[in-house]
GROMACS .gro file of C-alpha atoms in nm:
model
  513
    1UNK     CA    1  12.506   4.323   3.232
    2UNK     CA    2  12.337   4.401   3.552
    3UNK     CA    3  12.193   4.688   3.604
    4UNK     CA    4  12.358   4.910   3.910
    5UNK     CA    5  12.266   4.904   4.213
    6UNK     CA    6  12.054   5.244   4.320
    7UNK     CA    7  12.192   5.218   4.722
    8UNK     CA    8  12.007   5.534   4.827
    9UNK     CA    9  11.662   5.306   4.879
   10UNK     CA   10  11.824   5.120   5.137
   11UNK     CA   11  12.003   5.447   5.321
   12UNK     CA   12  11.810   5.531   5.697
   13UNK     CA   13  12.005   5.822   5.807
   14UNK     CA   14  12.066   5.870   6.144
   15UNK     CA   15  12.056   6.299   6.277
   16UNK     CA   16  12.211   6.424   6.591
   17UNK     CA   17  12.039   6.759   6.606
   18UNK     CA   18  11.879   7.028   6.863
   19UNK     CA   19  11.534   6.986   6.913
   20UNK     CA   20  11.295   7.178   6.755
   21UNK     CA   21  10.968   7.295   6.789
   22UNK     CA   22  10.776   7.054   6.569
   23UNK     CA   23  10.977   6.751   6.755
   24UNK     CA   24  10.734   6.793   7.075
   25UNK     CA   25  10.493   6.620   7.057
   26UNK     CA   26  10.693   6.350   6.914
   27UNK     CA   27  10.881   6.362   7.245
   28UNK     CA   28  10.560   6.382   7.447
   29UNK     CA   29  10.429   6.102   7.302
   30UNK     CA   30  10.798   5.887   7.325
   31UNK     CA   31  10.797   5.995   7.700
   32UNK     CA   32  10.465   5.816   7.767
   33UNK     CA   33  10.593   5.520   7.610
   34UNK     CA   34  10.966   5.519   7.806
   35UNK     CA   35  10.816   5.624   8.146
   36UNK     CA   36  10.480   5.556   8.144
   37UNK     CA   37  10.399   5.591   8.546
   38UNK     CA   38  10.566   5.920   8.502
   39UNK     CA   39  10.416   6.247   8.410
   40UNK     CA   40  10.543   6.345   8.075
   41UNK     CA   41  10.676   6.655   7.969
   42UNK     CA   42  10.451   6.942   7.907
   43UNK     CA   43  10.475   7.152   7.549
   44UNK     CA   44  10.512   7.450   7.757
   45UNK     CA   45  10.862   7.280   7.947
   46UNK     CA   46  11.031   7.176   7.628
   47UNK     CA   47  10.919   7.552   7.470
   48UNK     CA   48  11.111   7.695   7.756
   49UNK     CA   49  11.399   7.474   7.720
   50UNK     CA   50  11.487   7.536   7.353
   51UNK     CA   51  11.393   7.904   7.443
   52UNK     CA   52  11.637   7.966   7.698
   53UNK     CA   53  11.916   7.744   7.612
   54UNK     CA   54  11.851   7.526   7.254
   55UNK     CA   55  12.224   7.430   7.258
   56UNK     CA   56  12.179   7.172   7.520
   57UNK     CA   57  11.818   7.020   7.356
   58UNK     CA   58  11.897   6.705   7.187
   59UNK     CA   59  11.736   6.450   6.965
   60UNK     CA   60  11.806   6.192   6.758
   61UNK     CA   61  11.592   6.139   6.414
   62UNK     CA   62  11.636   5.819   6.251
   63UNK     CA   63  11.476   5.767   5.875
   64UNK     CA   64  11.243   6.110   5.986
   65UNK     CA   65  11.114   5.943   6.312
   66UNK     CA   66  11.184   6.111   6.666
   67UNK     CA   67  11.392   5.812   6.866
   68UNK     CA   68  11.565   5.976   7.123
   69UNK     CA   69  11.600   6.283   7.340
   70UNK     CA   70  11.807   6.466   7.591
   71UNK     CA   71  11.770   6.795   7.833
   72UNK     CA   72  12.011   6.940   7.988
   73UNK     CA   73  12.137   7.309   8.160
   74UNK     CA   74  12.402   7.473   8.264
   75UNK     CA   75  12.441   7.521   8.659
   76UNK     CA   76  12.678   7.636   8.882
   77UNK     CA   77  12.669   7.312   9.116
   78UNK     CA   78  12.852   7.450   9.449
   79UNK     CA   79  12.575   7.740   9.492
   80UNK     CA   80  12.297   7.379   9.494
   81UNK     CA   81  12.226   7.190   9.801
   82UNK     CA   82  12.407   6.797   9.781
   83UNK     CA   83  11.994   6.699   9.844
   84UNK     CA   84  11.862   6.880   9.579
   85UNK     CA   85  11.562   6.776   9.414
   86UNK     CA   86  11.499   6.784   9.048
   87UNK     CA   87  11.208   7.034   9.076
   88UNK     CA   88  11.463   7.246   9.280
   89UNK     CA   89  11.769   7.177   8.988
   90UNK     CA   90  11.507   7.223   8.685
   91UNK     CA   91  11.315   7.481   8.815
   92UNK     CA   92  11.011   7.261   8.825
   93UNK     CA   93  11.066   7.167   8.449
   94UNK     CA   94  11.137   7.487   8.280
   95UNK     CA   95  11.544   7.560   8.321
   96UNK     CA   96  11.475   7.937   8.399
   97UNK     CA   97  11.734   7.909   8.624
   98UNK     CA   98  11.939   7.808   8.383
   99UNK     CA   99  12.343   8.013   8.429
  100UNK     CA  100  12.493   8.053   8.117
  101UNK     CA  101  12.845   8.184   8.341
  102UNK     CA  102  12.806   7.831   8.525
  103UNK     CA  103  13.053   7.531   8.523
  104UNK     CA  104  12.825   7.210   8.496
  105UNK     CA  105  12.606   7.042   8.257
  106UNK     CA  106  12.306   6.924   8.409
  107UNK     CA  107  12.156   6.636   8.282
  108UNK     CA  108  11.782   6.621   8.370
  109UNK     CA  109  11.666   6.403   8.076
  110UNK     CA  110  11.726   6.093   7.842
  111UNK     CA  111  11.460   5.851   7.684
  112UNK     CA  112  11.502   5.607   7.377
  113UNK     CA  113  11.211   5.481   7.210
  114UNK     CA  114  11.180   5.116   7.311
  115UNK     CA  115  11.136   4.970   6.969
  116UNK     CA  116  11.515   5.138   6.907
  117UNK     CA  117  11.669   5.065   7.208
  118UNK     CA  118  12.016   4.877   7.186
  119UNK     CA  119  12.105   5.134   6.894
  120UNK     CA  120  12.341   5.306   7.141
  121UNK     CA  121  12.056   5.572   7.144
  122UNK     CA  122  12.137   5.673   7.437
  123UNK     CA  123  12.529   5.667   7.405
  124UNK     CA  124  12.521   5.886   7.104
  125UNK     CA  125  12.337   6.136   7.338
  126UNK     CA  126  12.606   6.122   7.619
  127UNK     CA  127  12.848   6.185   7.351
  128UNK     CA  128  12.694   6.490   7.265
  129UNK     CA  129  12.644   6.635   7.603
  130UNK     CA  130  13.001   6.555   7.646
  131UNK     CA  131  13.135   6.713   7.315
  132UNK     CA  132  12.903   7.045   7.437
  133UNK     CA  133  13.078   7.011   7.770
  134UNK     CA  134  13.406   7.030   7.554
  135UNK     CA  135  13.298   7.287   7.339
  136UNK     CA  136  13.177   7.511   7.611
  137UNK     CA  137  13.500   7.497   7.813
  138UNK     CA  138  13.222   7.325   8.168
  139UNK     CA  139  13.378   7.143   8.422
  140UNK     CA  140  13.234   6.788   8.427
  141UNK     CA  141  12.816   6.683   8.350
  142UNK     CA  142  12.602   6.621   8.654
  143UNK     CA  143  12.322   6.401   8.635
  144UNK     CA  144  12.038   6.273   8.878
  145UNK     CA  145  12.009   5.915   8.798
  146UNK     CA  146  11.719   5.686   8.872
  147UNK     CA  147  11.771   5.366   9.004
  148UNK     CA  148  11.461   5.189   8.866
  149UNK     CA  149  11.523   4.834   8.939
  150UNK     CA  150  11.611   4.930   9.283
  151UNK     CA  151  11.224   4.828   9.386
  152UNK     CA  152  11.253   4.452   9.286
  153UNK     CA  153  11.540   4.467   9.557
  154UNK     CA  154  11.447   4.665   9.849
  155UNK     CA  155  11.328   4.429  10.097
  156UNK     CA  156  11.641   4.286  10.109
  157UNK     CA  157  11.957   4.628  10.090
  158UNK     CA  158  11.925   4.977  10.092
  159UNK     CA  159  11.998   5.182   9.878
  160UNK     CA  160  12.340   5.263   9.909
  161UNK     CA  161  12.445   4.848   9.885
  162UNK     CA  162  12.208   4.836   9.562
  163UNK     CA  163  12.417   5.130   9.405
  164UNK     CA  164  12.765   4.880   9.477
  165UNK     CA  165  12.630   4.586   9.362
  166UNK     CA  166  12.524   4.765   9.067
  167UNK     CA  167  12.848   4.881   9.040
  168UNK     CA  168  13.064   4.597   9.047
  169UNK     CA  169  12.783   4.430   8.779
  170UNK     CA  170  12.633   4.226   9.023
  171UNK     CA  171  12.346   4.344   8.962
  172UNK     CA  172  12.210   4.475   8.632
  173UNK     CA  173  11.983   4.812   8.644
  174UNK     CA  174  11.930   5.027   8.300
  175UNK     CA  175  12.022   5.368   8.399
  176UNK     CA  176  12.326   5.301   8.655
  177UNK     CA  177  12.488   5.003   8.493
  178UNK     CA  178  12.463   5.269   8.160
  179UNK     CA  179  12.607   5.577   8.300
  180UNK     CA  180  12.848   5.354   8.448
  181UNK     CA  181  12.974   5.260   8.157
  182UNK     CA  182  12.999   5.598   7.990
  183UNK     CA  183  13.246   5.713   8.231
  184UNK     CA  184  13.015   5.850   8.505
  185UNK     CA  185  13.117   5.809   8.898
  186UNK     CA  186  12.897   5.859   9.221
  187UNK     CA  187  12.906   6.136   9.475
  188UNK     CA  188  12.640   6.055   9.647
  189UNK     CA  189  12.279   5.897   9.689
  190UNK     CA  190  11.968   6.151   9.692
  191UNK     CA  191  11.597   6.081   9.898
  192UNK     CA  192  11.313   6.210   9.723
  193UNK     CA  193  11.448   6.321   9.458
  194UNK     CA  194  11.152   6.258   9.196
  195UNK     CA  195  10.812   6.265   9.331
  196UNK     CA  196  10.663   6.040   9.085
  197UNK     CA  197  11.014   5.785   8.998
  198UNK     CA  198  10.830   5.525   9.221
  199UNK     CA  199  11.012   5.250   9.083
  200UNK     CA  200  11.361   5.398   9.203
  201UNK     CA  201  11.122   5.480   9.598
  202UNK     CA  202  11.232   5.831   9.502
  203UNK     CA  203  11.587   5.786   9.534
  204UNK     CA  204  11.839   5.898   9.273
  205UNK     CA  205  12.222   5.873   9.240
  206UNK     CA  206  12.395   6.180   9.203
  207UNK     CA  207  12.706   6.104   8.910
  208UNK     CA  208  12.942   6.294   8.745
  209UNK     CA  209  13.155   6.275   8.455
  210UNK     CA  210  13.500   6.511   8.458
  211UNK     CA  211  13.554   6.697   8.174
  212UNK     CA  212  13.927   6.657   8.119
  213UNK     CA  213  13.976   6.864   7.800
  214UNK     CA  214  13.867   7.171   8.076
  215UNK     CA  215  14.099   7.508   8.066
  216UNK     CA  216  14.050   7.700   8.389
  217UNK     CA  217  14.163   7.998   8.326
  218UNK     CA  218  13.990   8.317   8.381
  219UNK     CA  219  13.676   8.246   8.652
  220UNK     CA  220  13.364   8.210   8.430
  221UNK     CA  221  13.139   8.405   8.676
  222UNK     CA  222  13.245   8.711   8.889
  223UNK     CA  223  12.984   8.603   9.185
  224UNK     CA  224  12.826   8.926   9.283
  225UNK     CA  225  12.720   9.086   9.601
  226UNK     CA  226  12.413   9.294   9.384
  227UNK     CA  227  12.337   9.327   9.067
  228UNK     CA  228  12.149   9.616   9.072
  229UNK     CA  229  11.896   9.758   8.800
  230UNK     CA  230  11.830  10.118   8.786
  231UNK     CA  231  11.514  10.201   8.690
  232UNK     CA  232  11.287  10.573   8.615
  233UNK     CA  233  10.893  10.549   8.627
  234UNK     CA  234  10.698  10.842   8.468
  235UNK     CA  235  10.392  10.924   8.554
  236UNK     CA  236  10.337  11.133   8.239
  237UNK     CA  237  10.066  11.437   8.198
  238UNK     CA  238   9.831  11.470   7.929
  239UNK     CA  239   9.790  11.803   7.877
  240UNK     CA  240   9.727  11.954   7.507
  241UNK     CA  241   9.942  11.973   7.304
  242UNK     CA  242   9.981  12.124   6.890
  243UNK     CA  243  10.213  11.861   6.669
  244UNK     CA  244  10.344  11.549   6.688
  245UNK     CA  245  10.682  11.759   6.755
  246UNK     CA  246  10.562  11.891   7.103
  247UNK     CA  247  10.525  11.520   7.185
  248UNK     CA  248  10.879  11.476   7.089
  249UNK     CA  249  10.987  11.712   7.320
  250UNK     CA  250  10.820  11.570   7.651
  251UNK     CA  251  10.935  11.245   7.613
  252UNK     CA  252  11.290  11.325   7.505
  253UNK     CA  253  11.270  11.558   7.816
  254UNK     CA  254  11.232  11.267   8.002
  255UNK     CA  255  11.430  11.011   7.861
  256UNK     CA  256  11.735  11.267   7.959
  257UNK     CA  257  11.628  11.276   8.341
  258UNK     CA  258  11.600  10.846   8.303
  259UNK     CA  259  11.968  10.940   8.160
  260UNK     CA  260  12.042  11.148   8.401
  261UNK     CA  261  12.000  10.927   8.690
  262UNK     CA  262  12.163  10.668   8.510
  263UNK     CA  263  11.841  10.441   8.477
  264UNK     CA  264  11.892  10.152   8.300
  265UNK     CA  265  11.530  10.154   8.181
  266UNK     CA  266  11.293  10.424   8.159
  267UNK     CA  267  10.879  10.334   8.109
  268UNK     CA  268  10.650  10.520   7.989
  269UNK     CA  269  10.263  10.496   8.091
  270UNK     CA  270   9.963  10.259   7.839
  271UNK     CA  271   9.791  10.436   7.569
  272UNK     CA  272  10.008  10.760   7.631
  273UNK     CA  273  10.023  10.896   7.234
  274UNK     CA  274   9.686  10.934   7.260
  275UNK     CA  275   9.819  11.288   7.365
  276UNK     CA  276   9.830  11.325   6.978
  277UNK     CA  277   9.432  11.357   6.951
  278UNK     CA  278   9.457  11.668   7.065
  279UNK     CA  279   9.580  11.815   6.774
  280UNK     CA  280   9.386  11.603   6.590
  281UNK     CA  281   9.034  11.745   6.474
  282UNK     CA  282   8.894  11.390   6.458
  283UNK     CA  283   8.632  11.355   6.758
  284UNK     CA  284   8.465  11.019   6.683
  285UNK     CA  285   8.679  10.795   6.900
  286UNK     CA  286   8.630  10.513   6.681
  287UNK     CA  287   8.753  10.727   6.351
  288UNK     CA  288   9.050  10.913   6.620
  289UNK     CA  289   9.189  10.571   6.678
  290UNK     CA  290   9.220  10.510   6.297
  291UNK     CA  291   9.443  10.863   6.277
  292UNK     CA  292   9.605  10.774   6.526
  293UNK     CA  293   9.775  10.454   6.390
  294UNK     CA  294   9.933  10.734   6.137
  295UNK     CA  295  10.127  10.783   6.391
  296UNK     CA  296  10.336  10.474   6.434
  297UNK     CA  297  10.568  10.498   6.235
  298UNK     CA  298  10.664  10.844   6.351
  299UNK     CA  299  10.646  10.684   6.704
  300UNK     CA  300  10.875  10.351   6.635
  301UNK     CA  301  11.169  10.617   6.519
  302UNK     CA  302  11.084  10.859   6.818
  303UNK     CA  303  11.188  10.621   7.093
  304UNK     CA  304  11.415  10.395   6.886
  305UNK     CA  305  11.659  10.723   6.844
  306UNK     CA  306  11.591  10.809   7.166
  307UNK     CA  307  11.707  10.507   7.322
  308UNK     CA  308  12.044  10.510   7.128
  309UNK     CA  309  12.072  10.870   7.219
  310UNK     CA  310  12.070  10.798   7.545
  311UNK     CA  311  12.203  10.484   7.660
  312UNK     CA  312  11.850  10.375   7.801
  313UNK     CA  313  11.626  10.060   7.748
  314UNK     CA  314  11.297  10.221   7.709
  315UNK     CA  315  10.942  10.069   7.782
  316UNK     CA  316  10.738  10.281   7.537
  317UNK     CA  317  10.389  10.258   7.741
  318UNK     CA  318  10.172  10.140   7.448
  319UNK     CA  319  10.032  10.244   7.099
  320UNK     CA  320   9.751  10.177   6.909
  321UNK     CA  321   9.888  10.032   6.585
  322UNK     CA  322   9.645   9.859   6.310
  323UNK     CA  323   9.740   9.497   6.150
  324UNK     CA  324   9.553   9.361   5.938
  325UNK     CA  325   9.251   9.581   5.959
  326UNK     CA  326   9.275   9.516   6.306
  327UNK     CA  327   9.342   9.794   6.591
  328UNK     CA  328   9.549   9.665   6.897
  329UNK     CA  329   9.711   9.811   7.175
  330UNK     CA  330  10.069   9.709   7.178
  331UNK     CA  331  10.361   9.830   7.435
  332UNK     CA  332  10.714   9.834   7.299
  333UNK     CA  333  11.059   9.799   7.441
  334UNK     CA  334  11.297   9.980   7.279
  335UNK     CA  335  11.624   9.893   7.406
  336UNK     CA  336  11.965  10.116   7.381
  337UNK     CA  337  12.161   9.868   7.107
  338UNK     CA  338  11.832   9.970   6.865
  339UNK     CA  339  11.633   9.667   6.878
  340UNK     CA  340  11.309   9.640   6.905
  341UNK     CA  341  11.026   9.389   7.065
  342UNK     CA  342  10.699   9.412   7.129
  343UNK     CA  343  10.405   9.293   7.346
  344UNK     CA  344  10.031   9.297   7.210
  345UNK     CA  345   9.812   9.405   7.548
  346UNK     CA  346   9.631   9.015   7.539
  347UNK     CA  347   9.294   9.125   7.758
  348UNK     CA  348   9.106   9.426   7.663
  349UNK     CA  349   8.878   9.612   7.923
  350UNK     CA  350   8.506   9.669   7.789
  351UNK     CA  351   8.616  10.028   7.755
  352UNK     CA  352   8.827   9.960   7.469
  353UNK     CA  353   8.658   9.721   7.337
  354UNK     CA  354   8.296   9.946   7.294
  355UNK     CA  355   8.468  10.331   7.215
  356UNK     CA  356   8.777  10.173   6.968
  357UNK     CA  357   8.702   9.809   6.888
  358UNK     CA  358   9.043   9.746   7.007
  359UNK     CA  359   9.164   9.318   6.939
  360UNK     CA  360   9.368   9.119   7.212
  361UNK     CA  361   9.701   8.981   7.106
  362UNK     CA  362   9.726   8.644   7.223
  363UNK     CA  363  10.149   8.567   7.330
  364UNK     CA  364  10.320   8.588   7.657
  365UNK     CA  365  10.628   8.739   7.567
  366UNK     CA  366  10.985   8.770   7.774
  367UNK     CA  367  11.239   8.973   7.658
  368UNK     CA  368  11.610   8.919   7.725
  369UNK     CA  369  11.761   9.235   7.801
  370UNK     CA  370  12.156   9.356   7.927
  371UNK     CA  371  11.952   9.342   8.252
  372UNK     CA  372  11.848   8.998   8.263
  373UNK     CA  373  11.478   8.855   8.126
  374UNK     CA  374  11.177   9.130   8.186
  375UNK     CA  375  10.789   9.113   8.065
  376UNK     CA  376  10.519   9.392   7.965
  377UNK     CA  377  10.173   9.304   8.037
  378UNK     CA  378   9.924   9.612   7.964
  379UNK     CA  379   9.722   9.778   8.268
  380UNK     CA  380   9.427   9.502   8.281
  381UNK     CA  381   9.651   9.257   8.197
  382UNK     CA  382   9.853   9.247   8.548
  383UNK     CA  383   9.480   9.178   8.685
  384UNK     CA  384   9.546   8.807   8.540
  385UNK     CA  385   9.747   8.621   8.768
  386UNK     CA  386   9.845   8.350   8.518
  387UNK     CA  387  10.018   8.592   8.275
  388UNK     CA  388  10.280   8.682   8.548
  389UNK     CA  389  10.300   8.321   8.632
  390UNK     CA  390  10.389   8.228   8.279
  391UNK     CA  391  10.672   8.520   8.237
  392UNK     CA  392  10.808   8.461   8.568
  393UNK     CA  393  10.836   8.033   8.457
  394UNK     CA  394  10.988   8.194   8.129
  395UNK     CA  395  11.270   8.355   8.303
  396UNK     CA  396  11.101   8.693   8.404
  397UNK     CA  397  11.263   8.882   8.656
  398UNK     CA  398  11.071   9.221   8.617
  399UNK     CA  399  10.758   9.319   8.509
  400UNK     CA  400  10.668   9.657   8.381
  401UNK     CA  401  10.318   9.748   8.373
  402UNK     CA  402  10.192  10.110   8.196
  403UNK     CA  403   9.884  10.168   8.242
  404UNK     CA  404   9.637  10.445   8.202
  405UNK     CA  405   9.298  10.475   8.471
  406UNK     CA  406   9.078  10.725   8.520
  407UNK     CA  407   8.946  10.623   8.864
  408UNK     CA  408   9.093  10.543   9.210
  409UNK     CA  409   8.900  10.257   9.172
  410UNK     CA  410   9.042  10.153   8.846
  411UNK     CA  411   9.422  10.246   8.947
  412UNK     CA  412   9.418  10.055   9.261
  413UNK     CA  413   9.267   9.740   9.093
  414UNK     CA  414   9.621   9.735   8.875
  415UNK     CA  415   9.814   9.874   9.162
  416UNK     CA  416   9.669   9.608   9.423
  417UNK     CA  417   9.714   9.344   9.125
  418UNK     CA  418  10.120   9.421   9.076
  419UNK     CA  419  10.203   9.413   9.433
  420UNK     CA  420  10.000   9.054   9.452
  421UNK     CA  421  10.203   8.938   9.132
  422UNK     CA  422  10.514   9.081   9.312
  423UNK     CA  423  10.471   8.845   9.587
  424UNK     CA  424  10.324   8.512   9.403
  425UNK     CA  425  10.611   8.530   9.197
  426UNK     CA  426  10.863   8.646   9.334
  427UNK     CA  427  10.918   8.905   9.077
  428UNK     CA  428  10.984   9.272   9.079
  429UNK     CA  429  10.679   9.501   8.919
  430UNK     CA  430  10.688   9.821   8.800
  431UNK     CA  431  10.399  10.087   8.706
  432UNK     CA  432  10.386  10.376   8.516
  433UNK     CA  433  10.051  10.579   8.455
  434UNK     CA  434   9.914  10.873   8.257
  435UNK     CA  435   9.735  11.191   8.514
  436UNK     CA  436   9.632  11.555   8.387
  437UNK     CA  437   9.356  11.595   8.137
  438UNK     CA  438   9.262  11.589   7.771
  439UNK     CA  439   8.977  11.800   7.752
  440UNK     CA  440   8.897  11.790   7.386
  441UNK     CA  441   8.958  11.365   7.311
  442UNK     CA  442   8.674  11.166   7.320
  443UNK     CA  443   8.699  10.913   7.629
  444UNK     CA  444   8.987  11.030   7.800
  445UNK     CA  445   8.852  11.369   8.026
  446UNK     CA  446   9.044  11.234   8.323
  447UNK     CA  447   9.359  11.092   8.470
  448UNK     CA  448   9.385  10.891   8.785
  449UNK     CA  449   9.799  10.767   8.876
  450UNK     CA  450  10.030  10.689   9.165
  451UNK     CA  451  10.312  10.552   8.925
  452UNK     CA  452  10.537  10.292   9.189
  453UNK     CA  453  10.810   9.999   9.179
  454UNK     CA  454  10.734   9.739   9.389
  455UNK     CA  455  10.904   9.402   9.502
  456UNK     CA  456  10.807   9.089   9.682
  457UNK     CA  457  10.774   9.096  10.070
  458UNK     CA  458  11.031   8.945  10.268
  459UNK     CA  459  11.337   9.078  10.478
  460UNK     CA  460  11.556   9.165  10.198
  461UNK     CA  461  11.353   9.408  10.056
  462UNK     CA  462  11.138   9.737  10.133
  463UNK     CA  463  10.935   9.708  10.427
  464UNK     CA  464  10.627   9.780  10.254
  465UNK     CA  465  10.739   9.552   9.935
  466UNK     CA  466  10.754   9.970   9.818
  467UNK     CA  467  11.076  10.039   9.635
  468UNK     CA  468  10.944  10.356   9.523
  469UNK     CA  469  10.653  10.550   9.442
  470UNK     CA  470  10.535  10.885   9.309
  471UNK     CA  471  10.287  11.114   9.450
  472UNK     CA  472   9.937  11.017   9.324
  473UNK     CA  473   9.797  11.322   9.003
  474UNK     CA  474  10.116  11.518   8.964
  475UNK     CA  475  10.336  11.542   8.671
  476UNK     CA  476  10.659  11.393   8.779
  477UNK     CA  477  10.865  11.029   8.821
  478UNK     CA  478  11.052  10.773   9.069
  479UNK     CA  479  11.370  10.665   9.056
  480UNK     CA  480  11.456  10.309   9.217
  481UNK     CA  481  11.659   9.991   9.248
  482UNK     CA  482  11.582   9.684   9.171
  483UNK     CA  483  11.875   9.395   9.292
  484UNK     CA  484  11.835   9.128   9.088
  485UNK     CA  485  12.141   8.893   9.281
  486UNK     CA  486  11.884   8.946   9.610
  487UNK     CA  487  11.615   8.835   9.395
  488UNK     CA  488  11.762   8.547   9.299
  489UNK     CA  489  11.870   8.439   9.652
  490UNK     CA  490  11.533   8.471   9.810
  491UNK     CA  491  11.383   8.253   9.503
  492UNK     CA  492  11.649   8.043   9.634
  493UNK     CA  493  11.620   8.069  10.034
  494UNK     CA  494  11.346   8.316  10.114
  495UNK     CA  495  11.156   8.332  10.472
  496UNK     CA  496  10.837   8.146  10.187
  497UNK     CA  497  10.929   8.001   9.816
  498UNK     CA  498  10.598   8.020   9.633
  499UNK     CA  499  10.783   7.913   9.329
  500UNK     CA  500  10.907   7.631   9.460
  501UNK     CA  501  10.588   7.551   9.674
  502UNK     CA  502  10.328   7.534   9.395
  503UNK     CA  503  10.125   7.222   9.371
  504UNK     CA  504  10.212   7.093   9.083
  505UNK     CA  505  10.012   6.720   9.130
  506UNK     CA  506   9.705   6.970   9.194
  507UNK     CA  507   9.726   7.187   8.958
  508UNK     CA  508   9.879   7.373   8.638
  509UNK     CA  509   9.892   7.666   8.380
  510UNK     CA  510   9.822   7.517   8.068
  511UNK     CA  511  10.023   7.784   7.824
  512UNK     CA  512   9.847   7.691   7.521
  513UNK     CA  513  10.132   7.930   7.293
   0.00000   0.00000   0.00000
C-alpha cells in the first residue's frame, strides 16, 4: 500500500500584503537589482510611507522572500500641474503631501525581482491597487510611467511617436506595454519627470485607470479658503508655591485662558515643573531632580484632565522623568480626546548634564492631531536644523518649542533658530518660555523669555514672520492664528520653495531611526 503523500512540502505560498518595517532591507536590495542605475529608496522614505499611508504600500512575499513591491499615495490631481515631476508629486519620495480626502490614487513605484518575472507579480500588484481604489471609492489610479526602451529609438522618433508605436504593439516596452495591457490609458507625456531615469531620457507617460465603480456622492473634499489653528503660548511665571495643588491651580488658570479664546493648542514651557522644587527641602540639584520625578503621574493626570475638561490640546511643557534608572527631559502632548504622546529631548545641554545628569532620547516624532501633524522640539533641539527638516519631511506643519533660558543670549539662540526653522522648512514654529525667579531652587536662579509664534517669510504671512509675541520677561500669554491652508499653498507656489528646491543630488539627511 502506497504511503500518503505529504503535499505540504510542495507548497510555496504567495502572499500580497502591506509593507512592514521588517521588509525595508529586502525592498531596497530588490530595487538595486531592478533599477541598477537609479537611486534606490532610503529606509526613511519607506518608513514615511507606512506611517502616512500604510494601506497603500504593497509587497509580494513568496515562500518567505519579498519578490515585488509597489508604493502609492492619494492626491487630488486637480491641484497639480499636468507637467509635474516625480519629486513634486511624491514630496521628494516622502509622500507627506498624501491627502486622504483626495480623489486619485497615484502610483509612484512598482518593481518585481528579476528572478521572478513572468509570474504575473506586477499584475497582482496592480490588481491590489485597483481593489484599494474601489474600496476607498477613488475616481482613478494615475501613474507616471517610465519608457525604459525609448533610448534605443530616440534617434529616429520623438517620445510621442515612440509611445504611439508601443500602444499599437509595434514596439515592446517593458513598462508601457504592461500598463496598456492592464487597462491604463495615456493622458500625456511629461518631460524631465525623473532625473535619474536615463533610459527613458527623463520622459514619462502620464497614465490613468478609471474606476467604473466610483460613486460620486457627497463631495469628498470641501475646498477651504482657510484652515485656521488658534494657539495660546504661555509665558509662565516661576514663583514659589507651597504644594502641588498650587501648581495645579496655576496650570488650570492658563488652560482656562486658552480655552476662553477658543484655542486649539495651549503651550507650556520647558521644565516648568521645577516650580515644584520650591516647596521641597532637597537642595542638591541631582537629588532634587529625583524627588521631582515622583510627581510624574500627578503631572500626567493633571494635564490629561485639563485637556479633556477644557477641550484644548496641551503641549505640557516638559518634565523630568525617570525611566530604567535614567532621567529624561520629556515633552508630552495631551490631546483633547484624552490620548497622550511624548517626545524626549534629544540634545542635552552642558548645564543639564552637569547639574542634573540628564540623558538624551533618540527619536524624532511627529504626532497626528485634529489640527494636522505637529512636532515638539525642546529648547536646545531647535538649534539643530536636521531635526526640523526630518519632522517636516514626516509631515509636520507646526513645531512647538518649550524652552527655558536664563539669559538673553541663550534666549536669542532659541528664538533665532526657531525663526530660521520656520523659513527653511516653510513651517510654523511656536516658543513658550519661563520667566520670574525661583530663589530657593538650585540652578534655576533667573529666567529670560519672550515667547512667540512665527511663520515663514513671504507675502501671505505676517510682515516680519511674527504671528504674535509676548512682552519680554513678564507673566502673560500670546494668542495667534496660523493658517494651514495658506501654508499648504505656500509650499506649492511661494516666492521661494525651500522644500522643493533642496539638492538631493548633492546632500541628504540620513535619519538612522
